[in-house]
Coordinates of C-alpha atoms in Angstrom, one line a residue:
M1 CA 0.0 -0.1 0.0
A2 CA 1.3 3.4 -0.9
I3 CA 2.0 5.8 1.9
E4 CA 0.0 9.0 1.7
R5 CA 2.3 12.1 2.0
N6 CA 1.2 15.3 3.5
S7 CA 2.5 18.7 2.0
W8 CA 1.1 22.3 2.0
G9 CA -0.4 23.4 -1.3
S10 CA 0.5 27.1 -1.1
R11 CA 2.3 29.7 1.0
I12 CA -0.9 31.7 1.8
G13 CA -2.5 28.4 2.9
L14 CA 0.4 27.7 5.2
I15 CA 0.4 31.2 6.7
L16 CA -3.5 31.0 7.1
A17 CA -3.1 27.6 8.7
M18 CA -0.2 28.6 11.1
A19 CA -2.3 31.8 12.0
G20 CA -5.4 29.7 12.5
N21 CA -3.3 27.5 14.8
A22 CA -2.4 30.5 16.9
V23 CA -5.7 32.4 16.6
G24 CA -8.1 30.6 18.9
L25 CA -10.5 31.1 21.7
G26 CA -7.9 32.8 23.8
N27 CA -7.7 35.7 21.6
F28 CA -11.3 36.7 22.1
L29 CA -12.1 35.1 25.6
R30 CA -8.9 35.1 27.4
F31 CA -7.1 38.1 26.2
P32 CA -9.8 40.7 27.3
V33 CA -10.0 39.1 30.7
Q34 CA -6.2 39.2 31.4
A35 CA -6.1 42.9 30.1
I36 CA -9.0 43.9 32.5
R37 CA -7.6 41.9 35.5
N38 CA -4.1 43.5 35.0
G39 CA -5.1 47.1 34.7
G40 CA -5.8 47.5 30.9
G41 CA -3.0 49.8 29.7
A42 CA -0.8 48.3 32.5
F43 CA -0.9 45.1 30.7
I44 CA -0.3 46.2 27.1
I45 CA 3.3 47.2 27.5
P46 CA 4.6 44.0 29.2
Y47 CA 2.5 42.1 26.7
L48 CA 4.2 43.6 23.6
I49 CA 7.6 43.4 25.2
S50 CA 6.9 39.8 25.9
F51 CA 5.8 39.2 22.3
L52 CA 9.1 40.7 21.1
L53 CA 11.5 39.2 23.5
M54 CA 9.8 35.7 23.8
G55 CA 6.9 35.2 21.4
L56 CA 8.6 36.0 18.1
P57 CA 11.9 34.4 19.0
L58 CA 10.1 31.2 20.0
L59 CA 8.2 31.4 16.6
W60 CA 11.4 31.4 14.8
V61 CA 12.8 28.5 16.8
E62 CA 9.8 26.4 16.4
W63 CA 9.5 26.9 12.7
A64 CA 13.4 26.4 12.5
L65 CA 12.9 23.0 14.5
G66 CA 10.3 21.9 12.0
K67 CA 12.5 23.0 9.0
Y68 CA 15.5 21.0 10.5
G69 CA 13.2 17.9 10.9
S70 CA 12.0 18.2 7.3
R71 CA 15.5 17.3 6.0
F72 CA 15.2 13.9 7.6
G73 CA 11.5 13.3 7.1
D74 CA 10.8 13.8 10.8
H75 CA 7.5 15.6 11.6
A76 CA 6.9 15.1 15.4
S77 CA 9.0 16.6 18.1
P78 CA 10.3 13.4 19.9
F79 CA 12.3 12.5 16.8
I80 CA 13.3 15.9 15.9
F81 CA 14.7 16.4 19.4
D82 CA 16.3 13.0 19.3
R83 CA 18.1 13.7 16.2
M84 CA 19.1 17.2 17.1
G85 CA 20.1 16.5 20.8
K86 CA 21.7 13.1 20.2
G87 CA 21.1 11.9 23.7
R88 CA 18.4 9.2 24.9
F89 CA 16.5 11.4 27.0
W90 CA 15.6 14.1 24.4
K91 CA 13.1 12.2 22.7
Y92 CA 11.2 11.8 25.9
L93 CA 11.3 15.5 26.5
G94 CA 9.9 15.8 23.0
V95 CA 6.9 13.7 23.9
F96 CA 5.5 17.0 25.6
G97 CA 5.1 18.1 22.1
I98 CA 2.5 15.5 21.5
F99 CA 1.1 14.9 25.0
S100 CA 0.1 18.7 25.5
N101 CA -2.2 18.5 22.4
F102 CA -4.1 15.5 23.8
G103 CA -4.8 17.1 27.1
V104 CA -5.5 20.5 25.6
A105 CA -7.8 19.0 22.8
A106 CA -9.9 17.0 25.5
Y107 CA -11.2 20.2 27.1
Y108 CA -10.7 22.7 24.1
V109 CA -13.0 20.7 21.6
Y110 CA -15.6 20.8 24.3
I111 CA -15.5 24.7 24.6
E112 CA -15.5 24.6 20.7
S113 CA -18.7 22.6 20.8
W114 CA -20.3 25.3 23.1
T115 CA -19.6 28.0 20.5
F116 CA -21.2 25.6 17.9
S117 CA -24.3 25.0 19.8
F118 CA -24.7 28.7 20.9
V119 CA -24.9 29.7 17.1
W120 CA -28.0 27.6 16.9
F121 CA -29.4 29.0 20.2
S122 CA -28.9 32.5 18.9
V123 CA -30.7 31.8 15.5
F124 CA -33.6 30.2 17.3
G125 CA -33.9 33.1 19.9
S126 CA -33.2 30.9 23.0
F127 CA -31.8 33.9 24.7
S128 CA -34.7 36.3 23.9
G129 CA -36.2 37.9 27.1
L130 CA -33.7 36.4 29.5
S131 CA -32.1 38.7 32.1
E132 CA -28.3 38.6 32.7
S133 CA -28.8 36.0 35.4
G134 CA -31.2 34.1 33.1
V135 CA -28.5 33.7 30.4
S136 CA -26.0 32.6 33.1
H137 CA -28.6 30.0 34.4
F138 CA -29.1 28.9 30.7
F139 CA -25.4 28.1 30.5
D140 CA -25.3 26.3 33.8
K141 CA -28.3 24.1 32.7
Y142 CA -26.6 23.5 29.3
V143 CA -23.4 21.9 31.1
N144 CA -25.6 20.5 33.8
I145 CA -24.4 22.4 36.9
N146 CA -26.2 20.8 39.7
P147 CA -25.9 20.3 43.6
G148 CA -24.1 17.2 42.9
M149 CA -20.5 16.4 41.6
V150 CA -21.3 14.5 38.4
N151 CA -22.6 16.3 35.4
L152 CA -24.7 14.7 32.6
P153 CA -25.1 17.4 29.9
V154 CA -26.9 15.4 27.2
I155 CA -27.2 18.3 24.6
A156 CA -23.8 19.5 25.3
F157 CA -22.4 15.9 24.9
L158 CA -24.1 15.5 21.6
F159 CA -22.8 18.9 20.3
F160 CA -19.3 17.7 21.5
L161 CA -19.4 14.4 19.6
L162 CA -20.6 16.2 16.4
T163 CA -17.7 18.9 16.9
L164 CA -15.2 16.2 17.4
F165 CA -16.4 14.2 14.3
I166 CA -16.0 17.5 12.2
N167 CA -12.4 18.0 13.4
I168 CA -11.5 14.3 12.8
T169 CA -13.2 14.2 9.2
I170 CA -11.1 17.4 8.3
L171 CA -7.9 16.1 9.8
S172 CA -8.4 12.7 7.8
K173 CA -8.1 14.7 4.6
G174 CA -4.6 15.7 5.3
L175 CA -2.7 19.1 5.3
N176 CA -3.6 20.4 1.7
K177 CA -7.3 19.1 1.2
G178 CA -8.2 19.2 5.0
I179 CA -6.5 21.7 7.3
E180 CA -5.3 24.3 4.7
R181 CA -8.7 24.3 3.0
A182 CA -10.5 24.7 6.4
S183 CA -8.1 27.6 7.1
K184 CA -8.7 29.3 3.8
I185 CA -12.5 29.3 4.6
G186 CA -12.3 29.9 8.4
M187 CA -9.9 32.5 8.7
P188 CA -11.3 35.0 6.4
L189 CA -14.8 34.5 7.9
L190 CA -13.3 34.9 11.4
L191 CA -11.9 38.2 10.3
L192 CA -15.1 39.3 8.7
F193 CA -17.1 38.5 11.7
G194 CA -14.7 40.1 14.0
V195 CA -14.5 43.5 12.0
L196 CA -18.3 43.7 12.0
L197 CA -18.6 43.0 15.8
A198 CA -15.7 45.5 16.5
I199 CA -17.3 48.3 14.5
R200 CA -20.7 47.8 16.3
A201 CA -18.9 47.8 19.6
V202 CA -16.7 50.8 19.1
T203 CA -19.7 52.9 18.0
L204 CA -21.7 52.4 21.0
R205 CA -22.9 55.7 22.6
Q206 CA -24.2 56.5 25.9
G207 CA -28.0 56.7 26.0
V208 CA -28.4 55.0 22.6
E209 CA -30.0 51.5 22.6
G210 CA -29.8 51.4 26.5
A211 CA -26.0 51.9 26.7
T212 CA -25.1 53.4 30.0
F213 CA -21.5 54.4 28.8
D214 CA -19.6 55.2 25.7
S215 CA -17.5 52.2 24.5
A216 CA -14.6 54.8 24.6
V217 CA -14.6 54.2 28.4
G218 CA -13.5 50.6 27.9
L219 CA -11.1 51.4 25.2
N220 CA -9.4 54.2 27.0
F221 CA -9.0 51.9 30.1
L222 CA -7.3 49.3 27.7
W223 CA -5.1 51.7 25.8
Q224 CA -4.0 54.4 28.2
P225 CA -0.3 53.4 29.0
Q226 CA 0.6 52.9 32.7
L227 CA 4.3 52.6 33.1
K228 CA 4.0 51.5 36.7
S229 CA 3.1 48.1 35.3
L230 CA 6.7 47.5 34.3
Y231 CA 7.5 47.1 38.1
N232 CA 4.8 44.6 38.7
P233 CA 6.0 40.8 38.4
D234 CA 2.6 39.5 38.3
V235 CA 1.6 41.6 35.3
W236 CA 4.7 40.3 33.5
L237 CA 3.8 36.8 34.3
A238 CA 0.2 37.3 33.2
A239 CA 1.5 38.9 29.9
A240 CA 4.1 36.1 29.2
G241 CA 1.5 33.5 29.9
Q242 CA -0.9 35.1 27.4
I243 CA 1.8 35.1 24.7
F244 CA 2.2 31.2 25.3
F245 CA -1.6 30.8 24.9
T246 CA -2.0 33.1 21.9
L247 CA 0.7 32.0 19.7
S248 CA 0.2 28.1 20.6
L249 CA 3.8 28.0 21.6
G250 CA 5.2 24.9 23.3
M251 CA 2.8 22.6 21.9
G252 CA 4.7 21.1 19.1
T253 CA 2.1 22.0 16.4
I254 CA 4.0 24.7 14.9
V255 CA 7.1 22.3 14.8
C256 CA 5.0 19.7 13.1
Y257 CA 3.5 22.2 10.6
A258 CA 6.8 23.7 9.6
S259 CA 8.2 20.1 9.1
Y260 CA 6.3 19.8 6.0
L261 CA 8.2 22.7 4.3
D262 CA 11.1 22.2 2.1
S263 CA 14.4 22.7 3.8
R264 CA 15.1 25.5 1.4
D265 CA 11.9 27.4 2.1
D266 CA 11.7 30.7 4.0
I267 CA 10.6 30.6 7.6
A268 CA 11.6 34.1 8.9
L269 CA 9.1 36.0 7.0
N270 CA 6.4 33.2 7.2
A271 CA 6.7 33.0 11.0
M272 CA 6.5 36.8 11.3
S273 CA 3.5 36.9 9.1
A274 CA 1.6 34.3 11.1
G275 CA 2.6 35.9 14.3
W276 CA 1.6 39.4 13.5
M277 CA -1.6 38.3 12.0
N278 CA -2.4 36.7 15.3
E279 CA -1.4 39.9 17.3
F280 CA -3.8 41.8 15.0
V281 CA -6.6 39.6 15.7
E282 CA -6.0 39.6 19.4
I283 CA -5.1 43.3 20.0
V284 CA -7.2 45.0 17.6
L285 CA -10.3 42.7 17.2
G286 CA -10.2 40.7 20.5
A287 CA -10.0 43.8 22.7
S288 CA -12.6 45.8 20.7
I289 CA -15.6 43.6 21.1
V290 CA -16.0 42.1 24.7
I291 CA -14.5 45.1 26.7
P292 CA -16.3 48.0 24.8
I293 CA -19.7 46.3 24.7
A294 CA -19.5 45.1 28.4
V295 CA -18.4 48.4 29.7
G296 CA -21.0 50.2 27.6
Y297 CA -23.8 48.5 29.3
M298 CA -22.5 47.1 32.6
G299 CA -20.0 49.9 33.5
L300 CA -16.2 49.5 34.0
D301 CA -16.4 48.7 37.7
W302 CA -18.8 45.9 36.9
V303 CA -16.5 44.5 34.3
K304 CA -13.5 44.7 36.6
A305 CA -15.3 42.8 39.3
N306 CA -16.8 40.1 37.0
A307 CA -14.3 39.5 34.2
G308 CA -13.8 36.0 33.4
F309 CA -13.5 33.5 30.6
M310 CA -17.2 32.6 30.8
M311 CA -18.3 36.2 30.0
G312 CA -18.3 35.2 26.4
F313 CA -21.2 32.6 27.0
K314 CA -22.9 34.0 30.3
T315 CA -22.9 37.7 29.5
M316 CA -22.5 38.5 25.8
P317 CA -25.9 37.0 24.7
Y318 CA -27.7 39.1 27.2
L319 CA -25.8 42.1 26.0
F320 CA -26.7 41.5 22.4
Q321 CA -30.5 41.3 23.3
Q322 CA -30.3 45.1 23.9
W323 CA -30.0 45.6 20.3
G324 CA -33.5 44.1 19.4
P325 CA -34.4 40.6 18.1
F326 CA -32.9 40.8 14.7
L327 CA -29.5 42.3 15.7
A328 CA -29.4 40.1 18.8
A329 CA -29.7 37.0 16.6
L330 CA -27.3 38.2 14.0
S331 CA -24.8 39.2 16.5
G332 CA -25.0 36.1 18.4
V333 CA -24.3 34.1 15.1
L334 CA -21.4 36.6 14.3
W335 CA -19.9 36.2 17.8
F336 CA -20.2 32.5 18.2
G337 CA -19.6 31.8 14.8
L338 CA -16.2 33.8 15.0
L339 CA -15.4 31.7 18.2
F340 CA -16.2 28.5 16.4
F341 CA -14.0 29.2 13.5
A342 CA -11.3 30.5 15.9
G343 CA -11.6 27.3 17.8
I344 CA -11.5 24.9 14.9
T345 CA -8.6 26.3 13.1
S346 CA -6.6 25.8 16.4
S347 CA -8.0 22.4 17.3
L348 CA -7.2 20.9 13.8
A349 CA -3.5 21.4 14.7
F350 CA -3.6 19.4 17.8
G351 CA -4.0 16.2 15.9
T352 CA -1.2 16.7 13.5
P353 CA 1.7 15.6 15.8
W354 CA 0.2 12.4 16.6
M355 CA -0.9 11.8 13.0
A356 CA 2.6 12.6 11.9
M357 CA 4.1 10.1 14.2
M358 CA 1.8 7.2 13.4
Q359 CA 2.1 7.8 9.7
D360 CA 5.8 8.2 9.6
E361 CA 6.8 5.4 12.0
F362 CA 4.0 2.9 11.7
N363 CA 3.0 3.4 8.1
W364 CA -0.7 4.2 9.2
D365 CA -2.9 6.1 6.7
R366 CA -4.5 9.5 7.5
K367 CA -7.9 8.0 8.3
K368 CA -6.7 5.5 10.7
S369 CA -4.3 8.0 12.3
A370 CA -7.1 10.7 12.5
Y371 CA -9.7 8.4 13.9
T372 CA -7.5 6.9 16.5
F373 CA -6.7 10.4 17.7
G374 CA -10.4 11.1 17.9
L375 CA -11.0 8.0 19.8
L376 CA -8.3 8.8 22.4
I377 CA -9.6 12.5 22.7
L378 CA -13.1 11.2 23.5
L379 CA -11.8 9.0 26.3
L380 CA -9.7 11.8 27.6
A381 CA -12.7 14.2 27.4
L382 CA -15.2 12.2 29.3
P383 CA -14.0 13.0 32.6
C384 CA -13.5 16.6 31.7
I385 CA -17.2 16.7 30.6
F386 CA -18.8 14.6 33.3
F387 CA -16.8 15.9 36.2
F388 CA -16.7 19.4 34.8
Q389 CA -18.1 20.7 38.1
A390 CA -15.4 19.0 40.1
G391 CA -12.6 20.7 38.5
V392 CA -11.3 18.2 36.0
F393 CA -11.8 20.9 33.3
D394 CA -9.5 23.2 35.1
E395 CA -7.0 20.5 35.9
Y396 CA -6.5 19.7 32.2
D397 CA -6.3 23.5 31.4
Y398 CA -3.5 24.0 34.1
W399 CA -1.3 21.1 33.6
T400 CA -1.5 20.7 29.8
G401 CA -2.5 24.2 28.7
T402 CA -0.2 26.0 30.9
V403 CA 2.5 24.2 32.9
S404 CA 3.4 21.7 30.0
L405 CA 3.5 24.6 27.5
V406 CA 6.1 26.6 29.4
F407 CA 8.2 23.6 30.3
F408 CA 8.4 22.4 26.7
A409 CA 9.2 25.9 25.4
L410 CA 12.0 26.1 27.8
I411 CA 13.4 22.7 26.7
E412 CA 13.0 23.7 23.0
I413 CA 14.9 26.9 23.5
I414 CA 17.8 25.2 25.4
L415 CA 18.0 22.4 22.9
F416 CA 18.1 24.8 20.0
A417 CA 20.3 27.6 21.2
W418 CA 22.6 25.7 23.5
V419 CA 22.7 21.9 22.5
Y420 CA 22.3 22.3 18.8
G421 CA 24.3 25.6 18.9
I422 CA 23.0 29.1 18.3
D423 CA 25.3 29.4 15.1
N424 CA 23.6 26.3 13.6
G425 CA 20.2 27.4 14.8
W426 CA 20.7 30.9 13.4
Q427 CA 21.6 29.3 10.0
E428 CA 18.2 27.3 10.1
I429 CA 16.4 30.6 10.6
T430 CA 18.1 32.8 8.2
G431 CA 18.8 30.3 5.4
G432 CA 16.6 31.0 2.4
A433 CA 15.0 33.8 4.3
D434 CA 13.0 36.4 2.4
I435 CA 13.7 39.1 5.0
S436 CA 16.9 40.1 6.7
V437 CA 16.5 39.1 10.4
P438 CA 18.0 41.7 12.7
Q439 CA 21.4 40.2 14.1
F440 CA 20.6 41.2 17.7
F441 CA 17.8 38.4 17.7
K442 CA 20.6 35.9 17.8
K443 CA 21.7 37.1 21.2
I444 CA 18.0 37.4 22.4
I445 CA 17.4 33.7 21.3
K446 CA 20.5 32.6 23.0
Y447 CA 20.3 34.6 26.3
V448 CA 17.3 36.7 26.8
T449 CA 14.3 34.2 25.7
P450 CA 15.7 31.3 27.8
L451 CA 16.0 33.5 30.8
F452 CA 12.5 35.0 30.2
I453 CA 10.9 31.6 30.0
A454 CA 12.9 30.4 33.1
V455 CA 11.6 33.4 35.1
V456 CA 8.1 32.8 34.0
F457 CA 8.4 29.0 34.9
I458 CA 10.0 29.7 38.3
G459 CA 7.5 32.4 38.9
S460 CA 4.6 30.1 38.4
L461 CA 6.3 27.5 40.4
I462 CA 6.7 29.6 43.7
E463 CA 4.3 32.3 43.3
P464 CA 3.8 34.0 46.8
A465 CA 0.4 34.6 48.3
G466 CA -1.2 37.6 46.8
G467 CA 1.9 38.1 44.5
E468 CA 3.5 39.9 47.3
W469 CA 7.1 39.0 46.5
I470 CA 8.9 41.3 48.8
A471 CA 6.6 40.1 51.7
A472 CA 7.3 36.4 50.8
F473 CA 11.1 37.0 51.1
K474 CA 10.8 38.8 54.4
S475 CA 8.8 35.8 55.6
L476 CA 11.3 33.4 54.4
F477 CA 14.3 35.1 56.0
A478 CA 12.3 35.7 59.1
G479 CA 12.1 32.0 59.3
H480 CA 8.3 31.7 58.7
G481 CA 8.7 29.9 55.5
W482 CA 7.6 30.8 51.8
P483 CA 3.9 31.7 51.6
F484 CA 2.7 29.9 48.4
D485 CA -0.2 31.4 46.5
A486 CA -3.0 29.0 45.8
A487 CA -2.3 29.3 42.0
S488 CA 1.4 28.4 42.4
L489 CA 2.6 25.1 40.9
V490 CA 3.8 23.8 44.2
S491 CA 0.5 24.7 45.9
K492 CA -1.3 22.9 43.2
V493 CA 0.7 19.8 43.4
F494 CA 0.5 19.4 47.2
H495 CA -3.0 20.8 47.6
L496 CA -1.5 23.4 50.1
S497 CA -4.5 25.8 49.8
E498 CA -7.0 22.8 50.6
K499 CA -7.9 22.3 54.3
D500 CA -9.2 18.8 53.9
T501 CA -7.3 16.6 51.3
R502 CA -9.0 13.3 51.9
W503 CA -10.1 11.2 48.9
F504 CA -13.2 9.8 50.6
I505 CA -15.5 11.1 53.3
N506 CA -18.2 8.8 54.5
G507 CA -17.6 6.3 51.8
R508 CA -18.0 9.0 49.1
A509 CA -15.4 10.3 46.7
T510 CA -14.4 14.0 47.2
T511 CA -13.4 16.5 44.6
I512 CA -9.8 16.0 45.7
F513 CA -10.0 12.2 44.6
I514 CA -11.5 13.3 41.3
I515 CA -8.8 15.9 40.7
D516 CA -6.0 13.4 41.7
M517 CA -7.5 10.8 39.4
S518 CA -7.5 13.3 36.5
R519 CA -3.8 13.8 37.1
V520 CA -3.1 10.1 37.2
L521 CA -5.1 9.9 33.8
L522 CA -2.8 12.6 32.3
T523 CA 0.3 10.8 33.5
L524 CA -0.8 7.7 32.1
A525 CA -1.5 9.4 28.7
F526 CA 2.1 10.9 28.8
L527 CA 3.6 7.5 29.6
G528 CA 1.4 5.9 26.9
I529 CA 2.7 8.3 24.4
A530 CA 6.2 7.8 25.5
L531 CA 5.9 4.1 25.1
V532 CA 4.7 4.7 21.5
V533 CA 7.8 6.7 21.0
K534 CA 9.9 4.0 22.3
L535 CA 8.4 1.4 20.0
A536 CA 8.9 3.6 17.1
M537 CA 12.7 4.0 18.1
V538 CA 13.0 0.3 18.4
R539 CA 11.3 -0.2 15.0
R540 CA 13.6 2.4 13.3
K541 CA 16.6 0.7 14.6
R542 CA 15.4 -2.7 13.5
L543 CA 14.6 -1.3 9.8
Q544 CA 18.0 0.4 9.8
K545 CA 19.6 -2.9 10.8
N546 CA 17.8 -4.7 8.2
E547 CA 18.8 -2.2 5.5
N548 CA 22.5 -2.6 6.6
L549 CA 22.3 -6.3 6.3
D550 CA 20.6 -6.1 2.9
G551 CA 23.3 -3.8 1.9
V552 CA 26.0 -6.2 3.0
T553 CA 24.5 -9.2 1.3
S554 CA 24.0 -7.4 -2.0

């Protein structure tokens, strides 16, 4: 049987697919929340600096890793790492570039299915006449929030299965006819929907259609610079974290996409184009929809107090109702349609590292690789869906959508700049480049970016209570220990913020048990992928040995 080979059909298709991989739900749901929680204009400066010193260099590094792998026919990070690092352990560190995609996809596709279903709810007027609390209750009922711990969201689960099926069907068609074609449709529609909503949002005026404030109040809060933010470590951590989310760094997907380029192709301009397209969508469109509309009707103080990821589902449908039945339905379709296209262009990338490994190493075809990925995602997603209320959703997000990304990115930059060597790495970036990359980025990639990521990782590891770093050091030196914040990695691992860590009370499982079991499941998923990588390497050596014997005997 002939092995089906993947390839990109065009440069614009590649850039749109890369941009689609980066442009996701976080651009519209997470970025506005981070900006609000971190002081608006106080957040933008560290955010842009983080992009230039960490985001853009990491984009070049990940594209270069993929370009390096393309010379040897390697498309998944474990095998690229193994070849570049020439050490047994590198391939297992590369497993994070596949593992993260499984963990993130398990909850991300579930959110994606919410956006799909809310398009239909908007069309059929399901939110008509509902108050703000009514819309919030509608969502809680949809995901089956109840007094118990187990959730049985029948409609939500059916939409999840449909959304997963759509993803897998597109993936099974490969890069050119599947992902690239979907990106060429989804990205233009996403931009069109975003522009229409942004225009409507920024033209809100006090007293018109029930608006309490001008939308300019929200925009002014976001864009008025506050230099004092440069001295706040928490704002820097939040900004750097957002860069990881928004550019899909540390996941192995960019590496995989870039590995299907020819080794002589440009990556410097392509990476910049995809990166800046994502920044345009996030900063210009993402910041111009939720914040202005919410501030226009609810006021800045309300938004500051209630900013959260769920605003997109629990608040926006209510705000759209203020514009009358027709515009409410239209705006709902545009908003949730935008989120759906943003979600699916990202989620399609999650399956590519697994599929690449199974096709390259075990000669699986696209359909078998895609549907196996879908089945594994379904199994991982079940606890996330049925124990949503118990915190499994948040656990997946934290460990695979945050910690794993930062750790993998740190490993990438060390491997690229220090093990492989910055001179070799710089040649990978600049070879065949259509632009001249400023020479100072070579020093940034070698010194600044690794230090930046290390600070982010260590900061999240030992984040002090309330973000009070000075007070934490005083406490430590006074012999009172380090006061870990509940959000710190150390606190998360050992449940330091929990008063009762028992697994069972009166014979009934607790949320701590559910959370710990979700961690066990994720650990088993990592070990399972590592085992597949091990088997693949054994198979490679056996095939190589057979080829050598054939060469001798002939």
